Amino acid sequence: MTTNERLSKVYDAEQFRFIGKELIDVLANHLNDLQHQKEKTVYPNNSPEEELHFWQNDLEEKANPIATLTTLLNRSQQTQHPKYMGHQTAVPAPISALTSLVTNLINNSTGVYEMGPASNAMERVITDFTAKKVGYDIFSSGIMTSGGSLANLTALLAARKDKAPNNVWEEGHNEKLAVLVSEEAHYCIERAAKIIGLGDKGIIKVPVDSNFKIRTDLLPQYLEKAKADGLHVFCVIGCAGSTATGSYDNLNALAEFSKAHNLWLHVDGAHGGAVVFSKKYKSLTRGMEKADSVVIDFHKMLMTPVLSTALLFKEGNKVYRTFAQRAQYLWDSPETEEWYNSAKRTFECSKPFLSAQVYLILKTHGTDIFEKNVNQLYDSAKLMAQLVKNKPEFELTHEPESNIVNFRYVPHKKMSLNKLNILNADIRRRLVASGSFYIVQTTIADQLTLRCSVMNPLTSRKDFIELLNEIEKQAVSILDAAPMLI
Ligand SMILES: Cc1ncc(COP(=O)(O)O)c(C=O)c1O
């Protein structure tokens, strides 16, 4: 075959139709098998080396794309399985996957209007819709970014632009700047602070209370201490909610403190900001509407595939100043506020069509579907917590405020912390190796806990009961084999 013939084949529409039709059947069957648990394995549990070896060998093997894609399906983490209760990754609504197929094929890169007319307009619709749910008024505006980490970084840059004593973007740092944040904040906040050059001293971690919420009573003394150390604090960051426990900081108190000290208030609602869509749970984010900026991930509790994040600004015009920069080939005037040229306000130049999945979910399933999903996930977590409490050998680490449930297997109260940590880590290792469930673990105040994020609205009471029974079974077999652990 000539080069031209080969390249024509790459783009052949009929081949696309043929493979696409078959692929949809494969995916629908896969989804059905997972949802009805005919397929039992949630996680294939191959070691990284095994997996690498497999794909290294596979590359040179002849196979049609359907066979390869089926293998890929079966060797992956099955987030669509009701017994997936691991990290905070959404169970994507199938319509969002179909939408991704379309947005990937057209490949509009969104940064400038002409490279993404529908994309830029839809992005505006989705960010306006979400900003209204937060409680922002018409002066707010938003952008979409590839993920919460990037959105948090962008928010810190906007905060620095607005509150730092000099124009750091153009002049570099003249003063030592700092942010105040809960010690339970996601690691991307510290990373963002480091990226913008704040160093170790520039990220001031404030302790949390027994409910894992930032101690707002300590803020004045932490601010004073920072000043005494020669630091200029420009931003306070609230968690809504935190990653390990899903706890919501008192945003009203943070807003009051920020206002009193002329600080930017940023709220990391990457995970729990989704409750703004729920009448039942929205009160957890009371005060969020006073924040200068808010991040909400759609790819956590709002049913889209990774990545799709809204970064919202209370005063929409402020974000244009963040990246004021000349790029003649993209736009004529860096100063003009043009919502439709998304790259003016975000780090990304080429940017995926991030809003279409959200738009299609809302349009297909109703604009109240996020509310239904969030309510279901939060209610389910409360149910699971109750089931944990009903079992004498289990200990609930904290009452869940969100869909994150942390607990431990505690065969008897006198067991040492170290032994309990070993036991619970081993339980999780065995559970994951069995493939029957996927849960994760975290460490809270030196205690290793089993951690479930209830992400799938189809996960039922029966699944929770089976999980706890399976944990019990694994624990008994570990203790039978190693009685010295007790
Ligand atoms: C509270 C919080 N903030 C930020 C992030 C990072 O978001 P992303 O994974 O979208 O970059 C996470 C991820 O789990 C998170 O839980």
XYZ file of C-alpha atoms and ligand atoms in Angstrom:
502
model
C 0.000 0.000 0.000
C 1.234 3.500 -0.760
C 1.542 6.098 1.986
C -1.518 7.874 0.634
C -3.561 4.700 0.657
C -2.477 3.951 4.199
C -3.354 7.430 5.435
C -6.714 7.333 3.652
C -7.423 4.101 5.475
C -6.706 5.781 8.830
C -9.511 8.256 8.117
C -11.895 5.871 6.341
C -15.475 6.777 7.325
C -16.917 3.355 6.505
C -14.381 1.574 8.664
C -15.207 4.008 11.457
C -18.906 3.202 11.096
C -18.243 -0.548 11.111
C -15.966 -0.557 14.153
C -18.066 2.023 15.969
C -21.270 -0.005 15.717
C -19.581 -3.125 17.020
C -17.845 -1.150 19.760
C -21.099 0.297 21.079
C -22.440 -3.265 21.443
C -19.288 -4.331 23.286
C -19.542 -1.349 25.637
C -23.256 -1.761 26.277
C -22.756 -5.452 27.120
C -19.835 -4.591 29.370
C -21.903 -1.955 31.171
C -24.801 -4.342 31.588
C -22.558 -7.105 32.953
C -21.013 -4.728 35.482
C -24.258 -3.119 36.589
C -25.913 -6.510 37.148
C -22.710 -7.925 38.608
C -22.556 -10.764 36.097
C -18.969 -9.598 35.811
C -17.563 -10.037 39.310
C -14.103 -8.485 39.031
C -13.898 -4.832 39.984
C -10.131 -4.547 39.820
C -7.846 -6.950 37.910
C -4.994 -6.476 40.416
C -2.074 -7.110 38.071
C 1.237 -5.747 39.307
C 2.635 -2.687 37.474
C 5.401 -4.854 35.981
C 2.959 -7.503 34.768
C 0.776 -4.856 33.202
C 3.705 -3.154 31.510
C 4.964 -6.446 30.194
C 1.562 -7.335 28.821
C 1.219 -4.131 26.797
C 4.837 -4.156 25.673
C 4.235 -7.568 24.140
C 0.807 -6.679 22.850
C 1.971 -3.751 20.717
C 3.532 -5.950 18.058
C 0.710 -8.549 18.078
C -1.769 -8.463 15.222
C -5.326 -7.900 16.445
C -8.363 -5.945 15.350
C -9.221 -2.798 17.358
C -12.292 -4.398 18.932
C -10.188 -7.217 20.388
C -7.635 -4.743 21.738
C -10.304 -2.437 23.168
C -12.048 -5.399 24.810
C -8.756 -6.427 26.414
C -8.264 -2.855 27.598
C -11.748 -2.880 29.120
C -11.111 -6.089 30.987
C -7.702 -5.090 32.292
C -8.959 -1.802 33.781
C -10.431 -0.548 37.027
C -14.209 -0.979 36.701
C -15.600 2.305 38.011
C -19.022 1.339 36.628
C -19.200 -1.663 38.988
C -21.474 -1.068 42.014
C -18.742 -2.587 44.194
C -16.272 0.101 43.141
C -16.074 2.383 46.197
C -12.504 3.608 45.914
C -11.149 6.999 44.907
C -13.371 9.964 44.164
C -13.664 9.259 40.474
C -17.064 9.658 38.868
C -19.065 6.833 37.438
C -19.567 8.524 34.083
C -23.076 8.749 32.711
C -22.966 6.782 29.424
C -24.223 9.838 27.528
C -21.091 11.677 28.641
C -18.942 8.908 27.146
C -20.809 9.176 23.853
C -20.350 12.928 23.959
C -16.607 12.469 24.444
C -16.541 10.428 21.245
C -17.988 13.381 19.347
C -15.804 16.032 20.990
C -12.704 13.926 20.390
C -13.549 13.466 16.729
C -14.114 17.167 16.060
C -11.140 18.060 18.295
C -12.012 21.727 18.816
C -9.313 23.040 21.056
C -11.366 25.797 22.724
C -8.628 28.309 23.643
C -9.876 30.781 21.081
C -13.425 31.244 19.845
C -12.747 30.234 16.269
C -11.259 26.927 17.410
C -14.268 26.133 19.575
C -17.384 28.178 18.923
C -19.811 25.690 20.478
C -17.244 24.777 23.110
C -16.723 28.345 24.321
C -20.447 29.085 24.326
C -21.326 25.857 26.156
C -18.556 26.537 28.653
C -20.185 29.885 29.396
C -23.601 28.227 29.796
C -22.265 25.571 32.175
C -20.153 27.936 34.278
C -23.027 30.466 34.519
C -25.383 27.647 35.514
C -22.977 26.427 38.201
C -22.148 29.936 39.452
C -25.856 30.558 40.002
C -26.077 27.361 42.064
C -23.144 28.592 44.178
C -25.172 31.734 44.848
C -23.043 34.117 42.773
C -24.692 37.043 40.978
C -24.422 38.287 37.390
C -21.001 39.833 38.001
C -19.477 36.392 38.450
C -17.881 34.408 35.665
C -16.158 31.111 35.242
C -13.902 29.002 33.115
C -13.397 25.312 32.755
C -10.039 23.682 33.310
C -8.561 20.235 32.942
C -8.973 19.259 36.558
C -9.210 20.635 40.053
C -5.449 20.824 40.594
C -5.040 23.222 37.692
C -8.127 25.178 38.782
C -6.730 25.603 42.310
C -3.417 26.793 40.884
C -5.230 29.280 38.633
C -7.271 30.556 41.581
C -4.112 31.150 43.624
C -2.620 33.108 40.722
C -5.761 35.257 40.525
C -5.640 35.762 44.304
C -2.004 36.804 44.140
C -2.715 39.214 41.310
C -5.493 40.829 43.316
C -4.015 40.907 46.818
C -0.221 40.828 46.617
C 1.400 44.207 47.297
C 3.245 44.216 43.969
C 2.600 42.890 40.465
C 4.343 39.537 40.848
C 3.276 38.411 37.366
C 5.456 41.104 35.826
C 7.999 41.982 38.496
C 8.535 38.735 40.345
C 8.321 38.407 44.127
C 9.297 41.477 46.158
C 7.903 40.128 49.393
C 7.502 36.737 50.995
C 3.904 35.768 50.290
C 1.826 33.131 52.060
C -1.559 31.410 52.154
C -3.499 30.003 55.102
C -5.077 26.602 54.663
C -6.365 23.657 56.666
C -3.877 20.879 57.338
C -6.446 18.562 55.719
C -6.340 20.332 52.323
C -5.645 18.273 49.219
C -1.948 18.003 48.351
C -2.499 19.965 45.119
C -2.943 23.140 47.187
C 0.546 22.816 48.628
C 1.854 21.949 45.188
C 0.161 25.029 43.680
C 1.636 27.212 46.428
C 5.074 25.799 45.679
C 4.633 26.267 41.927
C 3.879 29.942 42.425
C 7.037 30.246 44.484
C 5.743 30.479 48.033
C 8.138 27.866 49.386
C 7.638 25.851 52.561
C 7.044 28.892 54.722
C 4.449 30.287 52.339
C 1.964 27.516 52.990
C 0.708 27.887 56.522
C -1.242 24.865 57.672
C -3.857 25.531 60.297
C -4.882 22.599 62.555
C -8.327 21.015 62.331
C -10.857 20.228 65.064
C -12.187 16.789 65.975
C -14.479 16.935 62.923
C -11.497 17.608 60.622
C -12.596 21.209 59.942
C -10.142 24.089 59.993
C -9.902 25.716 63.466
C -11.181 29.165 62.526
C -10.573 30.322 66.112
C -6.835 29.931 65.443
C -6.781 32.046 62.279
C -6.045 35.417 63.964
C -3.019 34.023 65.798
C -1.691 32.261 62.689
C -2.059 35.498 60.735
C -0.252 37.476 63.444
C 2.536 34.930 63.593
C 2.922 35.068 59.798
C 3.230 38.850 59.953
C 5.792 38.595 62.730
C 7.748 36.171 60.534
C 7.801 38.742 57.735
C 5.208 37.010 55.558
C 2.445 38.762 53.644
C -0.633 36.497 53.719
C -2.821 37.140 50.668
C -5.259 34.222 50.608
C -7.216 31.831 52.803
C -8.307 28.515 51.348
C -11.345 26.628 52.573
C -12.044 22.934 51.994
C -15.495 21.878 50.858
C -14.927 19.091 51.641
C -11.566 17.689 52.519
C -10.213 14.701 50.639
C -9.559 12.225 53.437
C -12.788 12.635 55.391
C -15.060 14.766 53.179
C -15.411 17.380 55.948
C -16.620 20.879 55.138
C -14.853 23.902 56.613
C -16.955 26.685 58.114
C -16.998 28.920 55.046
C -18.982 31.706 56.707
C -16.319 32.067 59.378
C -13.582 31.990 56.731
C -15.425 34.651 54.705
C -15.749 36.897 57.745
C -12.064 36.516 58.581
C -10.965 37.119 54.974
C -13.091 40.240 54.694
C -11.810 41.644 57.973
C -8.190 41.218 56.838
C -8.577 42.004 53.133
C -7.626 38.472 52.073
C -8.812 36.528 49.037
C -11.019 33.584 50.004
C -10.695 30.584 47.749
C -12.822 27.477 48.264
C -11.590 24.119 47.047
C -14.903 22.389 46.379
C -13.345 20.011 43.846
C -15.056 17.115 45.564
C -17.818 18.396 47.818
C -18.742 21.580 45.963
C -21.167 19.369 44.039
C -23.695 19.821 46.854
C -24.535 23.279 45.507
C -26.867 21.348 43.190
C -28.705 19.724 46.118
C -31.351 21.486 48.193
C -30.901 18.824 50.861
C -27.122 19.166 51.301
C -26.339 22.675 50.028
C -26.203 24.052 53.571
C -22.829 22.287 53.968
C -21.386 25.015 51.748
C -23.094 27.918 53.513
C -20.896 30.977 52.943
C -19.445 29.694 49.663
C -21.238 32.504 47.837
C -18.988 34.982 49.697
C -15.773 33.381 48.413
C -13.755 35.170 45.726
C -13.238 31.908 43.840
C -14.570 28.376 43.935
C -13.521 25.127 42.267
C -15.986 22.323 41.507
C -15.040 19.130 39.665
C -17.693 17.589 37.449
C -15.601 14.437 37.176
C -16.062 13.557 40.830
C -19.698 13.562 41.895
C -21.213 15.058 38.761
C -21.074 12.072 36.448
C -18.539 13.061 33.800
C -15.337 11.314 32.777
C -12.040 12.907 33.830
C -11.391 15.806 33.437
C -13.948 18.572 33.699
C -13.721 21.339 36.282
C -15.465 24.661 36.828
C -13.409 27.499 38.287
C -15.745 30.312 39.285
C -14.982 33.900 40.267
C -17.307 36.100 42.283
C -16.032 39.159 40.419
C -15.641 37.777 36.957
C -13.495 40.597 35.604
C -10.647 39.869 38.027
C -9.613 36.683 36.317
C -8.790 38.473 33.049
C -5.941 40.233 34.818
C -4.388 36.983 36.006
C -2.827 36.006 32.710
C -2.702 39.396 30.953
C -0.173 38.551 28.286
C 0.396 39.239 24.627
C -0.270 36.460 22.141
C -0.702 38.209 18.822
C -1.423 35.077 16.892
C -4.420 34.336 19.132
C -5.976 37.693 19.984
C -5.387 41.380 19.257
C -5.746 42.925 22.659
C -4.771 41.202 25.898
C -6.672 43.748 27.979
C -10.122 43.198 26.480
C -12.454 40.945 28.390
C -13.655 38.328 25.940
C -15.449 35.381 27.553
C -15.385 33.541 24.229
C -11.573 33.375 24.048
C -11.104 30.944 26.902
C -7.277 30.959 26.807
C -7.241 34.544 28.073
C -8.296 33.319 31.476
C -6.701 29.929 31.798
C -3.303 28.312 31.809
C -4.266 26.011 28.962
C -3.818 27.037 25.331
C -5.112 23.938 23.563
C -7.909 22.798 25.820
C -10.319 19.886 25.426
C -14.028 20.513 24.904
C -14.726 20.195 28.641
C -18.282 21.426 28.905
C -20.081 19.195 26.399
C -20.248 16.149 28.690
C -21.819 18.239 31.431
C -24.193 19.906 28.985
C -25.370 16.619 27.490
C -25.990 15.036 30.905
C -28.168 17.981 31.915
C -29.975 18.141 28.592
C -30.598 14.401 28.357
C -31.443 13.605 31.975
C -32.787 16.921 33.267
C -31.176 19.891 34.967
C -32.006 18.385 38.374
C -30.077 15.142 37.749
C -26.989 16.296 39.677
C -29.189 16.922 42.691
C -30.559 13.373 42.477
C -27.053 11.929 42.187
C -25.547 13.903 45.071
C -28.507 13.104 47.341
C -28.245 9.424 46.512
C -24.487 9.278 47.174
C -24.685 11.209 50.447
C -27.712 9.247 51.680
C -25.954 5.986 50.785
C -22.864 6.990 52.771
C -25.036 7.627 55.809
C -26.628 4.210 55.365
C -23.230 2.591 55.108
C -22.030 4.387 58.239
C -25.055 3.032 60.099
C -24.299 -0.507 58.923
C -20.719 -0.097 60.158
C -21.972 1.079 63.544
C -24.305 -1.900 63.792
C -21.364 -4.291 63.696
C -19.546 -4.684 67.022
C -16.102 -5.365 65.509
C -16.186 -2.269 63.360
C -15.404 1.297 64.334
C -16.597 4.341 62.388
C -13.841 6.985 62.334
C -16.258 9.898 61.977
C -19.871 10.543 61.011
C -19.725 11.171 57.265
C -20.741 14.645 56.139
C -20.335 13.601 52.526
C -20.082 10.355 50.564
C -16.745 9.398 52.173
C -16.877 6.773 54.905
C -13.796 5.893 56.985
C -13.834 2.951 59.354
C -11.668 0.206 60.850
C -11.987 -3.394 61.821
C -11.271 -3.561 65.561
C -11.554 -7.128 66.894
C -11.020 -5.953 70.427
C -10.522 -2.599 72.093
C -7.141 -3.365 73.649
C -5.379 -4.045 70.374
C -2.441 -1.661 69.820
C -2.561 1.051 67.180
C 0.306 -0.549 65.298
C -1.345 -3.969 65.174
C -4.661 -2.455 64.133
C -2.921 -0.604 61.322
C -1.222 -3.801 60.129
C -4.483 -5.737 60.307
C -6.533 -3.154 58.414
C -3.884 -2.672 55.725
C -3.809 -6.428 55.226
C -7.596 -6.613 55.042
C -7.619 -4.046 52.267
C -4.758 -5.724 50.417
C -6.629 -9.034 50.394
C -9.934 -7.457 49.493
C -8.444 -5.664 46.507
C -6.485 -8.767 45.464
C -9.690 -10.788 45.466
C -11.057 -8.359 42.871
C -14.505 -8.470 44.433
C -14.499 -4.920 45.816
C -12.381 -1.851 45.381
C -11.864 0.386 48.409
C -8.898 2.513 49.476
C -7.219 3.427 52.743
C -6.022 6.584 54.405
C -4.314 7.606 57.628
C -6.138 9.859 60.058
C -4.324 10.868 63.245
C -1.937 7.899 62.826
C -4.836 5.461 62.435
C -4.939 3.561 59.193
C -8.570 3.490 58.113
C -10.459 1.734 55.367
C -11.930 4.421 53.146
C -14.937 4.137 50.856
C -16.113 6.891 48.561
C -19.627 6.027 47.510
C -19.474 7.143 43.890
C -21.998 4.895 42.194
C -25.692 5.706 42.637
C -26.399 2.040 41.839
C -24.426 0.776 44.850
C -27.046 -0.689 47.179
C -27.512 -1.671 50.809
C -26.820 -5.268 49.746
C -23.405 -4.229 48.362
C -22.497 -2.509 51.647
C -23.560 -5.545 53.677
C -21.554 -7.841 51.407
C -18.519 -5.563 51.748
C -18.628 -5.597 55.542
C -19.136 -9.368 55.569
C -16.187 -9.829 53.235
C -13.994 -7.606 55.424
C -14.989 -9.666 58.434
C -14.156 -12.876 56.571
C -10.729 -11.570 55.525
C -10.007 -10.349 59.055
C -10.888 -13.709 60.606
C -8.642 -15.533 58.181
C -5.735 -13.117 58.830
C -6.120 -13.495 62.588
C -6.424 -17.290 62.335
C -3.137 -17.392 60.455
C -1.387 -14.820 62.686
C -2.880 -15.007 66.210
C 0.061 -12.959 67.572
C -1.555 -9.949 65.942
C -4.239 -9.914 68.635
C -10.488 18.356 47.686
C -9.741 18.101 46.408
N -9.167 19.120 45.772
C -8.494 18.950 44.616
C -8.358 17.704 44.074
C -7.590 17.541 42.794
O -8.494 17.550 41.735
P -8.138 16.879 40.330
O -7.943 15.435 40.596
O -9.352 17.174 39.509
O -6.921 17.562 39.799
C -8.940 16.598 44.702
C -8.797 15.245 44.143
O -9.194 14.269 44.696
C -9.653 16.802 45.914
O -10.235 15.801 46.561
